[in-house]
mmCIF file of C-alpha atoms in Angstrom:
data_model
loop_
_atom_site.group_PDB
_atom_site.id
_atom_site.type_symbol
_atom_site.label_atom_id
_atom_site.label_comp_id
_atom_site.label_asym_id
_atom_site.label_seq_id
_atom_site.Cartn_x
_atom_site.Cartn_y
_atom_site.Cartn_z
ATOM 1 C CA MET Q 27 -29.838 -11.375 10.526
ATOM 2 C CA ASN Q 28 -31.207 -7.911 10.049
ATOM 3 C CA ASN Q 29 -34.759 -8.257 8.943
ATOM 4 C CA ASN Q 30 -34.582 -4.735 6.921
ATOM 5 C CA VAL Q 31 -32.033 -6.158 4.551
ATOM 6 C CA ASP Q 32 -34.592 -6.838 1.873
ATOM 7 C CA SER Q 33 -36.757 -3.730 2.546
ATOM 8 C CA LYS Q 34 -34.717 -1.196 0.217
ATOM 9 C CA ILE Q 35 -32.770 -1.577 -3.213
ATOM 10 C CA LEU Q 36 -30.015 1.198 -3.566
ATOM 11 C CA ILE Q 37 -29.725 2.205 -7.140
ATOM 12 C CA CYS Q 38 -26.549 4.042 -8.029
ATOM 13 C CA LYS Q 39 -26.301 5.786 -11.428
ATOM 14 C CA VAL Q 40 -23.085 4.937 -13.412
ATOM 15 C CA SER Q 41 -21.531 6.037 -16.467
ATOM 16 C CA TYR Q 42 -21.278 3.903 -19.439
ATOM 17 C CA ASN Q 43 -17.510 3.951 -19.373
ATOM 18 C CA TRP Q 44 -17.627 2.898 -15.713
ATOM 19 C CA TYR Q 45 -19.753 -0.239 -16.850
ATOM 20 C CA GLN Q 46 -17.617 -1.133 -19.576
ATOM 21 C CA VAL Q 47 -14.378 -1.275 -17.399
ATOM 22 C CA ILE Q 48 -16.153 -2.937 -14.595
ATOM 23 C CA LYS Q 49 -17.597 -5.548 -17.032
ATOM 24 C CA SER Q 50 -14.425 -6.319 -18.661
ATOM 25 C CA ASN Q 51 -12.974 -6.969 -15.168
ATOM 26 C CA PHE Q 52 -16.031 -9.284 -14.164
ATOM 27 C CA ILE Q 53 -15.595 -11.297 -17.305
ATOM 28 C CA SER Q 54 -11.921 -12.067 -16.856
ATOM 29 C CA ASN Q 55 -11.779 -12.173 -13.191
ATOM 30 C CA GLY Q 56 -15.485 -12.958 -11.738
ATOM 31 C CA SER Q 57 -17.123 -11.230 -8.772
ATOM 32 C CA SER Q 58 -15.306 -8.408 -6.667
ATOM 33 C CA VAL Q 59 -16.097 -5.564 -4.694
ATOM 34 C CA THR Q 60 -17.152 -2.512 -6.702
ATOM 35 C CA ASN Q 61 -16.879 1.160 -5.833
ATOM 36 C CA CYS Q 62 -19.601 3.751 -7.008
ATOM 37 C CA TRP Q 63 -18.191 6.861 -6.283
ATOM 38 C CA TYR Q 64 -19.478 10.556 -6.647
ATOM 39 C CA THR Q 65 -17.517 14.084 -6.095
ATOM 40 C CA PRO Q 66 -19.212 16.559 -3.711
ATOM 41 C CA PHE Q 67 -20.770 18.403 -6.661
ATOM 42 C CA GLU Q 68 -22.475 15.206 -7.698
ATOM 43 C CA GLU Q 69 -23.766 14.850 -4.030
ATOM 44 C CA PHE Q 70 -25.222 18.343 -3.622
ATOM 45 C CA ALA Q 71 -28.761 17.283 -4.560
ATOM 46 C CA HIS Q 72 -29.079 14.946 -1.782
ATOM 47 C CA ASP Q 73 -30.838 15.937 1.572
ATOM 48 C CA LYS Q 74 -30.469 14.338 4.905
ATOM 49 C CA SER Q 75 -33.335 11.792 4.200
ATOM 50 C CA ASP Q 76 -31.215 10.398 1.691
ATOM 51 C CA GLU Q 77 -28.527 9.670 4.067
ATOM 52 C CA GLU Q 78 -30.521 6.675 5.608
ATOM 53 C CA LEU Q 79 -29.109 3.944 3.504
ATOM 54 C CA PRO Q 80 -29.968 0.306 3.175
ATOM 55 C CA PRO Q 81 -28.172 -2.190 5.734
ATOM 56 C CA PRO Q 82 -25.340 -4.108 4.591
ATOM 57 C CA GLY Q 83 -26.570 -7.187 2.452
ATOM 58 C CA SER Q 84 -29.089 -5.222 0.624
ATOM 59 C CA LEU Q 85 -29.343 -5.221 -3.221
ATOM 60 C CA VAL Q 86 -27.575 -2.404 -5.175
ATOM 61 C CA LEU Q 87 -28.144 -2.269 -8.997
ATOM 62 C CA PHE Q 88 -25.984 -0.040 -11.246
ATOM 63 C CA LEU Q 89 -28.181 2.006 -13.782
ATOM 64 C CA VAL Q 90 -26.947 3.615 -16.960
ATOM 65 C CA GLU Q 91 -28.601 6.767 -18.541
ATOM 66 C CA LYS Q 92 -28.100 7.054 -22.156
ATOM 67 C CA ASP Q 93 -29.949 8.584 -25.113
ATOM 68 C CA GLY Q 94 -33.076 9.030 -22.735
ATOM 69 C CA GLU Q 95 -32.956 5.125 -21.964
ATOM 70 C CA GLN Q 96 -32.505 3.727 -18.420
ATOM 71 C CA VAL Q 97 -30.777 0.265 -18.016
ATOM 72 C CA ILE Q 98 -29.629 -1.848 -15.190
ATOM 73 C CA CYS Q 99 -26.226 -2.903 -16.282
ATOM 74 C CA GLY Q 100 -25.567 -4.963 -12.979
ATOM 75 C CA GLY Q 101 -25.591 -4.898 -9.223
ATOM 76 C CA GLY Q 102 -24.145 -6.140 -6.196
ATOM 77 C CA PHE Q 103 -24.865 -6.357 -2.295
ATOM 78 C CA PHE Q 104 -24.444 -3.083 -0.398
ATOM 79 C CA LEU Q 105 -21.266 -3.473 1.953
ATOM 80 C CA LYS Q 106 -20.754 0.063 3.254
ATOM 81 C CA HIS Q 107 -20.317 4.101 2.548
ATOM 82 C CA LEU Q 108 -17.107 5.631 2.837
ATOM 83 C CA ASN Q 109 -15.836 9.182 2.610
ATOM 84 C CA MET Q 110 -12.257 8.946 1.145
ATOM 85 C CA ASP Q 111 -9.766 11.283 -0.395
ATOM 86 C CA ILE Q 112 -9.376 10.799 -4.150
ATOM 87 C CA THR Q 113 -5.559 9.364 -3.212
ATOM 88 C CA SER Q 114 -6.906 6.836 -0.931
ATOM 89 C CA CYS Q 115 -9.932 5.701 -3.223
ATOM 90 C CA TRP Q 116 -7.560 5.141 -6.117
ATOM 91 C CA ASN Q 117 -4.911 3.399 -4.050
ATOM 92 C CA GLN Q 118 -7.713 1.089 -2.406
ATOM 93 C CA TYR Q 119 -10.010 0.509 -5.413
ATOM 94 C CA GLY Q 120 -7.998 1.184 -8.551
ATOM 95 C CA VAL Q 121 -9.897 0.213 -11.681
ATOM 96 C CA LEU Q 122 -12.621 -1.364 -9.311
ATOM 97 C CA SER Q 123 -13.888 2.344 -9.504
ATOM 98 C CA GLY Q 124 -14.796 2.044 -12.966
ATOM 99 C CA TYR Q 125 -11.656 3.768 -14.647
ATOM 100 C CA MET Q 126 -8.745 2.162 -16.571
ATOM 101 C CA ASN Q 127 -6.059 4.405 -15.042
ATOM 102 C CA LEU Q 128 -5.140 7.111 -12.572
ATOM 103 C CA ASN Q 129 -5.174 9.728 -14.988
ATOM 104 C CA ASP Q 130 -8.761 8.675 -16.456
ATOM 105 C CA PHE Q 131 -9.844 8.628 -12.768
ATOM 106 C CA LEU Q 132 -8.493 12.104 -11.785
ATOM 107 C CA ARG Q 133 -9.869 13.420 -14.994
ATOM 108 C CA ARG Q 134 -13.423 12.288 -14.456
ATOM 109 C CA ALA Q 135 -12.929 13.617 -10.744
ATOM 110 C CA LYS Q 136 -12.186 16.890 -11.920
ATOM 111 C CA GLU Q 137 -14.796 17.011 -14.650
ATOM 112 C CA PHE Q 138 -17.428 16.967 -11.739
ATOM 113 C CA LYS Q 139 -15.609 19.669 -9.958
ATOM 114 C CA ALA Q 140 -13.257 17.854 -7.374
ATOM 115 C CA ASP Q 141 -10.044 18.897 -6.125
ATOM 116 C CA MET Q 142 -7.435 16.643 -4.406
ATOM 117 C CA ASN Q 143 -8.809 17.924 -1.171
ATOM 118 C CA ASP Q 144 -12.231 17.054 -1.685
ATOM 119 C CA PRO Q 145 -13.475 13.515 -0.002
ATOM 120 C CA LEU Q 146 -15.278 11.312 -2.598
ATOM 121 C CA SER Q 147 -18.410 9.507 -1.290
ATOM 122 C CA CYS Q 148 -18.121 5.923 -2.296
ATOM 123 C CA TYR Q 149 -20.877 3.157 -2.216
ATOM 124 C CA ILE Q 150 -19.090 0.074 -1.804
ATOM 125 C CA ALA Q 151 -20.945 -3.025 -3.152
ATOM 126 C CA ASP Q 152 -19.637 -6.751 -2.704
ATOM 127 C CA GLY Q 153 -20.539 -9.845 -4.714
ATOM 128 C CA SER Q 154 -20.814 -7.691 -7.833
ATOM 129 C CA PHE Q 155 -22.466 -8.988 -11.036
ATOM 130 C CA ILE Q 156 -22.252 -7.118 -14.321
ATOM 131 C CA PHE Q 157 -24.587 -7.972 -17.349
ATOM 132 C CA ILE Q 158 -23.292 -8.564 -20.680
ATOM 133 C CA ARG Q 159 -25.599 -6.481 -23.164
ATOM 134 C CA LYS Q 160 -28.164 -9.169 -23.889
ATOM 135 C CA ASN Q 161 -28.959 -9.545 -20.103
ATOM 136 C CA MET Q 162 -29.281 -5.682 -19.380
ATOM 137 C CA VAL Q 163 -32.666 -5.054 -17.847
ATOM 138 C CA HIS Q 164 -34.331 -1.917 -19.707
ATOM 139 C CA ILE Q 165 -36.566 0.069 -18.035
ATOM 140 C CA PRO Q 166 -39.692 0.834 -19.544
ATOM 141 C CA GLU Q 167 -40.068 4.767 -20.198
ATOM 142 C CA MET Q 168 -43.244 4.925 -18.114
ATOM 143 C CA PHE Q 169 -41.617 3.576 -15.031
ATOM 144 C CA ASN Q 170 -38.054 5.698 -15.547
ATOM 145 C CA ILE Q 171 -36.666 6.644 -12.211
ATOM 146 C CA ASN Q 172 -36.788 10.342 -11.473
ATOM 147 C CA PHE Q 173 -33.282 11.053 -9.899
ATOM 148 C CA ASP Q 174 -34.039 14.876 -9.620
ATOM 149 C CA ASP Q 175 -29.986 15.423 -10.345
ATOM 150 C CA ARG Q 176 -29.219 12.980 -7.637
ATOM 151 C CA SER Q 177 -26.584 10.145 -7.946
ATOM 152 C CA ARG Q 178 -28.465 7.554 -6.336
ATOM 153 C CA VAL Q 179 -31.968 6.877 -5.205
ATOM 154 C CA THR Q 180 -33.625 3.723 -2.927
ATOM 155 C CA ILE Q 181 -36.933 2.215 -3.626
ATOM 156 C CA PRO Q 182 -38.788 -0.138 -1.570
ATOM 157 C CA SER Q 183 -38.314 -3.640 -2.698
ATOM 158 C CA ASP Q 184 -41.714 -4.974 -1.350
ATOM 159 C CA GLU Q 185 -43.585 -2.522 -3.870
ATOM 160 C CA PRO Q 186 -44.434 -4.008 -7.613
ATOM 161 C CA PHE Q 187 -41.486 -2.170 -9.449
ATOM 162 C CA GLY Q 188 -38.886 -2.915 -6.721
ATOM 163 C CA MET Q 189 -40.086 -6.674 -6.738
ATOM 164 C CA TYR Q 190 -40.051 -6.659 -10.332
ATOM 165 C CA LEU Q 191 -36.408 -5.379 -10.590
ATOM 166 C CA LYS Q 192 -35.169 -7.543 -7.684
ATOM 167 C CA LYS Q 193 -36.814 -10.762 -9.251
ATOM 168 C CA VAL Q 194 -35.352 -10.065 -12.734
ATOM 169 C CA CYS Q 195 -31.906 -9.088 -11.891
ATOM 170 C CA LEU Q 196 -31.407 -11.821 -9.786
ATOM 171 C CA GLU Q 197 -32.550 -14.263 -12.239
ATOM 172 C CA ARG Q 198 -30.588 -12.978 -14.810
ATOM 173 C CA ARG Q 199 -27.609 -12.983 -12.229
ATOM 174 C CA LYS Q 200 -27.946 -16.617 -11.678
ATOM 175 C CA THR Q 201 -27.944 -17.511 -15.265
ATOM 176 C CA GLN Q 202 -24.430 -15.744 -15.790
ATOM 177 C CA ILE Q 203 -22.771 -16.931 -12.680
ATOM 178 C CA ASP Q 204 -23.853 -20.660 -13.468
ATOM 179 C CA GLN Q 205 -20.416 -22.475 -14.011
ATOM 180 C CA SER Q 206 -22.234 -24.774 -16.791
ATOM 181 C CA SER Q 207 -22.676 -21.674 -19.061
ATOM 182 C CA CYS Q 208 -20.213 -20.648 -21.551
ATOM 183 C CA THR Q 209 -20.792 -16.816 -20.544
ATOM 184 C CA TRP Q 210 -20.008 -17.446 -16.855
ATOM 185 C CA PRO Q 211 -17.596 -14.456 -15.932
ATOM 186 C CA GLY Q 212 -14.318 -15.798 -14.922
ATOM 187 C CA ILE Q 213 -14.618 -18.394 -17.528
ATOM 188 C CA TYR Q 214 -10.840 -18.475 -18.477
ATOM 189 C CA TYR Q 215 -10.180 -19.291 -14.783
ATOM 190 C CA VAL Q 216 -12.607 -21.718 -14.636
ATOM 191 C CA ALA Q 217 -11.557 -23.417 -17.741
ATOM 192 C CA SER Q 218 -8.275 -23.977 -16.501
ATOM 193 C CA ILE Q 219 -9.381 -25.349 -13.210
ATOM 194 C CA HIS Q 220 -11.848 -27.776 -14.738
ATOM 195 C CA LYS Q 221 -9.302 -28.931 -17.579
ATOM 196 C CA SER Q 222 -7.099 -29.911 -14.540
ATOM 197 C CA ALA Q 223 -9.376 -31.218 -11.720
ATOM 198 C CA GLU Q 224 -8.640 -34.854 -12.142
ATOM 199 C CA GLN Q 225 -4.894 -34.116 -11.794
ATOM 200 C CA ALA Q 226 -5.289 -31.217 -8.946
ATOM 201 C CA SER Q 227 -4.858 -33.656 -6.041
ATOM 202 C CA GLN Q 228 -1.836 -35.202 -7.628
ATOM 203 C CA TYR Q 229 -0.457 -31.819 -8.432
ATOM 204 C CA ARG Q 230 -0.914 -30.437 -4.904
ATOM 205 C CA THR Q 231 0.831 -33.502 -3.350
ATOM 206 C CA LYS Q 232 4.025 -33.307 -5.102
ATOM 207 C CA LEU Q 233 4.244 -29.749 -4.480
ATOM 208 C CA LEU Q 234 3.621 -30.001 -0.813
ATOM 209 C CA SER Q 235 6.248 -32.717 -0.532
ATOM 210 C CA ALA Q 236 8.757 -30.707 -2.704
ATOM 211 C CA TYR Q 237 8.296 -27.687 -0.377
ATOM 212 C CA GLY Q 238 8.742 -29.932 2.720
ATOM 213 C CA PHE Q 239 5.157 -29.326 3.893
ATOM 214 C CA LYS Q 240 5.667 -25.876 4.636
ATOM 215 C CA CYS Q 241 4.985 -22.394 3.353
ATOM 216 C CA ALA Q 242 7.675 -20.819 1.417
ATOM 217 C CA VAL Q 243 7.208 -17.341 2.922
ATOM 218 C CA THR Q 244 6.479 -18.027 6.593
ATOM 219 C CA GLY Q 245 7.562 -21.530 7.195
ATOM 220 C CA CYS Q 246 4.114 -22.512 8.731
ATOM 221 C CA THR Q 247 3.748 -26.305 8.866
ATOM 222 C CA LEU Q 248 0.093 -26.716 9.904
ATOM 223 C CA MET Q 249 -1.146 -28.625 6.887
ATOM 224 C CA PRO Q 250 -4.737 -27.305 6.989
ATOM 225 C CA ALA Q 251 -3.450 -23.824 6.851
ATOM 226 C CA LEU Q 252 -1.360 -24.707 3.540
ATOM 227 C CA SER Q 253 -2.488 -24.407 0.064
ATOM 228 C CA VAL Q 254 -0.995 -24.442 -3.373
ATOM 229 C CA ALA Q 255 -0.926 -21.061 -4.947
ATOM 230 C CA HIS Q 256 -0.684 -21.052 -8.950
ATOM 231 C CA ILE Q 257 1.465 -18.379 -10.196
ATOM 232 C CA LYS Q 258 -0.025 -17.878 -13.694
ATOM 233 C CA THR Q 259 -3.524 -18.649 -14.984
ATOM 234 C CA ILE Q 260 -2.751 -20.705 -18.111
ATOM 235 C CA TYR Q 261 -5.672 -22.453 -20.130
ATOM 236 C CA ASP Q 262 -3.817 -25.376 -21.017
ATOM 237 C CA ASP Q 263 -1.736 -28.185 -19.778
ATOM 238 C CA ARG Q 264 0.824 -25.959 -18.417
ATOM 239 C CA TYR Q 265 -1.325 -24.713 -15.730
ATOM 240 C CA LEU Q 266 -0.114 -27.811 -13.934
ATOM 241 C CA ASP Q 267 3.473 -27.025 -14.587
ATOM 242 C CA LEU Q 268 5.367 -27.932 -11.193
ATOM 243 C CA ASN Q 269 7.161 -24.227 -11.572
ATOM 244 C CA ASN Q 270 3.728 -22.708 -11.769
ATOM 245 C CA GLY Q 271 2.800 -23.473 -8.124
ATOM 246 C CA VAL Q 272 4.105 -22.298 -4.411
ATOM 247 C CA VAL Q 273 3.133 -23.653 -1.311
ATOM 248 C CA LEU Q 274 1.776 -20.903 0.694
ATOM 249 C CA ARG Q 275 0.163 -20.354 4.170
ATOM 250 C CA SER Q 276 -3.660 -19.644 3.323
ATOM 251 C CA ASP Q 277 -3.807 -15.796 3.913
ATOM 252 C CA ILE Q 278 -0.617 -15.311 1.889
ATOM 253 C CA HIS Q 279 -1.977 -17.342 -0.737
ATOM 254 C CA HIS Q 280 -5.099 -15.083 -0.503
ATOM 255 C CA LEU Q 281 -2.847 -11.755 -0.701
ATOM 256 C CA PHE Q 282 -0.759 -13.290 -3.475
ATOM 257 C CA SER Q 283 -3.893 -14.241 -5.702
ATOM 258 C CA LYS Q 284 -5.335 -10.765 -5.113
ATOM 259 C CA GLY Q 285 -2.133 -9.083 -6.133
ATOM 260 C CA TYR Q 286 -1.446 -7.532 -2.684
ATOM 261 C CA LEU Q 287 2.029 -9.003 -2.740
ATOM 262 C CA THR Q 288 4.040 -10.835 -5.449
ATOM 263 C CA PHE Q 289 7.632 -12.688 -5.603
ATOM 264 C CA TYR Q 290 10.589 -11.538 -7.897
ATOM 265 C CA TYR Q 291 14.224 -13.130 -8.616
ATOM 266 C CA ASP Q 292 16.733 -10.943 -6.953
ATOM 267 C CA THR Q 293 20.309 -10.579 -8.515
ATOM 268 C CA ASP Q 294 21.520 -13.405 -6.179
ATOM 269 C CA GLY Q 295 19.156 -15.908 -7.878
ATOM 270 C CA SER Q 296 16.899 -15.992 -4.644
ATOM 271 C CA VAL Q 297 13.083 -15.368 -4.816
ATOM 272 C CA ARG Q 298 11.853 -12.581 -2.627
ATOM 273 C CA VAL Q 299 8.585 -11.011 -1.381
ATOM 274 C CA LYS Q 300 7.383 -7.508 -2.898
ATOM 275 C CA ILE Q 301 4.770 -5.986 -0.792
ATOM 276 C CA SER Q 302 2.368 -3.551 -2.450
ATOM 277 C CA LYS Q 303 3.005 0.090 -1.181
ATOM 278 C CA ASN Q 304 -0.321 1.103 -2.485
ATOM 279 C CA MET Q 305 -2.147 -0.844 0.315
ATOM 280 C CA LYS Q 306 -2.120 -0.370 4.159
ATOM 281 C CA LEU Q 307 -0.499 -3.628 4.768
ATOM 282 C CA ASN Q 308 2.304 -1.924 6.737
ATOM 283 C CA LEU Q 309 -0.128 -1.065 9.288
ATOM 284 C CA ASP Q 310 0.122 -4.783 10.279
ATOM 285 C CA PRO Q 311 3.555 -5.534 11.106
ATOM 286 C CA GLU Q 312 3.221 -9.340 10.053
ATOM 287 C CA TYR Q 313 2.862 -8.464 6.521
ATOM 288 C CA SER Q 314 4.902 -5.354 6.074
ATOM 289 C CA GLU Q 315 8.024 -7.230 7.811
ATOM 290 C CA LEU Q 316 7.682 -9.835 4.809
ATOM 291 C CA ASP Q 317 8.659 -7.377 2.335
ATOM 292 C CA GLY Q 318 11.845 -8.179 0.743
ATOM 293 C CA LYS Q 319 11.910 -11.766 2.734
ATOM 294 C CA LYS Q 320 13.692 -14.639 0.870
ATOM 295 C CA LEU Q 321 11.345 -17.609 -0.148
ATOM 296 C CA SER Q 322 12.209 -20.964 1.212
ATOM 297 C CA LEU Q 323 12.351 -23.244 -2.026
ATOM 298 C CA PRO Q 324 12.768 -26.840 -2.566
ATOM 299 C CA GLU Q 325 15.998 -28.408 -3.233
ATOM 300 C CA ASN Q 326 15.328 -29.573 -6.764
ATOM 301 C CA LYS Q 327 15.258 -26.323 -8.869
ATOM 302 C CA GLU Q 328 12.673 -27.810 -11.337
ATOM 303 C CA TYR Q 329 10.261 -26.868 -8.554
ATOM 304 C CA TRP Q 330 11.362 -23.368 -8.292
ATOM 305 C CA PRO Q 331 9.138 -20.545 -9.693
ATOM 306 C CA ASN Q 332 9.329 -20.194 -13.485
ATOM 307 C CA PRO Q 333 10.613 -16.596 -14.103
ATOM 308 C CA GLU Q 334 8.469 -16.067 -16.901
ATOM 309 C CA TYR Q 335 5.251 -16.717 -14.593
ATOM 310 C CA LEU Q 336 6.627 -14.612 -12.067
ATOM 311 C CA LYS Q 337 7.225 -11.598 -14.387
ATOM 312 C CA TRP Q 338 3.507 -12.328 -15.671
ATOM 313 C CA HIS Q 339 2.443 -12.217 -11.987
ATOM 314 C CA ASN Q 340 4.404 -8.804 -11.586
ATOM 315 C CA ASP Q 341 3.144 -7.351 -14.749
ATOM 316 C CA ILE Q 342 -0.660 -8.511 -14.682
ATOM 317 C CA ARG Q 343 -1.616 -9.659 -11.177
ATOM 318 C CA PHE Q 344 0.217 -7.471 -8.927
ATOM 319 C CA GLU Q 345 -1.661 -4.642 -7.879
ATOM 320 C CA ASN Q 346 -4.194 -5.820 -10.181
ATOM 321 C CA TRP Q 347 -7.058 -3.404 -8.687
ATOM 322 C CA LEU Q 348 -4.765 -0.563 -9.713
ATOM 323 C CA LYS Q 349 -4.410 -1.249 -13.438
ATOM 324 C CA TYR Q 350 -6.633 -2.853 -16.291
ATOM 325 C CA GLY Q 351 -6.487 -6.843 -16.351
ATOM 326 C CA GLU Q 352 -5.086 -9.212 -18.832
ATOM 327 C CA PHE Q 353 -8.386 -9.162 -20.946
ATOM 328 C CA SER Q 354 -9.810 -6.368 -22.840
ATOM 329 C CA LEU Q 355 -13.326 -7.517 -23.323
ATOM 330 C CA ILE Q 356 -15.341 -4.366 -23.596
ATOM 331 C CA ASP Q 357 -18.143 -4.519 -26.218
ATOM 332 C CA ALA Q 358 -16.944 -3.393 -29.302
ATOM 333 C CA LEU Q 359 -20.589 -1.857 -30.435
ATOM 334 C CA PRO Q 360 -21.937 1.159 -28.650
ATOM 335 C CA MET Q 361 -25.120 0.187 -26.381
ATOM 336 C CA HIS Q 362 -27.495 2.141 -29.101
ATOM 337 C CA PRO Q 363 -26.083 1.824 -32.264
ATOM 338 C CA ARG Q 364 -27.341 4.211 -34.677
ATOM 339 C CA GLU Q 365 -29.267 3.322 -37.797
ATOM 340 C CA GLY Q 366 -28.100 4.343 -41.250
#
């Protein structure tokens, strides 16, 4: 383990719009990778000493400045720094870059004097956590961070101010990810899992048997590698509909859940694989060759994927990093409501 992981905290300045979009995604889907990105114009004030970024695993905090006040609105753990062209940045991170669609993303980049040939400077955080408004950490005016036109700063985590931020932010993170709390991000997903926990094993065994104990896409029969993927997240007993599950190899299940691939009913009545063209899955022939492949489904058509649920997956889950999610849970009130 790198002993320097806890020596610095990276603080990235973000817009309130960025926070709103990331927060809505966090509430509905839980933690994910997050992209704090800046144009060359925004990075101009950084000198070489700023290039010494903290090592992977270091704490990252997201800071919003509004009406002269500085607020920590969330954070994560530093993964890596990337220089990416605008198109690749959107194709890889989409709404996880803090904008609801490609047009908004491009508009913001152009507003800060980027063009399509400019690389964006991307600071990637994993295990991201976003605070609801009441959990935001307000920095006292006397301790305001001087960015000096910079987009980000690092502060020592072993000095009083850094120790304070780390302690308070991680404590508030812990309360938000406590699954016993009604404010836990991803509560909709967890509610469905909790409701169905007692029947989950029975549901799994029924589907495994129906699918002949093999992956519907690859034909893999190695039991430890197989899992049941839910097609649609439903917050009632329909979550355990037998036509709401597909037996998949674990890596295919993960790609399906993350929206890198989906399934669709073809005109001949078969169900086939659709691979995202916006991801670089085609660099790996094992996955790119699955595009258009026919699924091996149970003899009993009652177990076949529900067309309505597949449509939901195509519309909502497929390529979900490129589009706004199922829920719109942005705060209705401004961060600083005016009096009178």
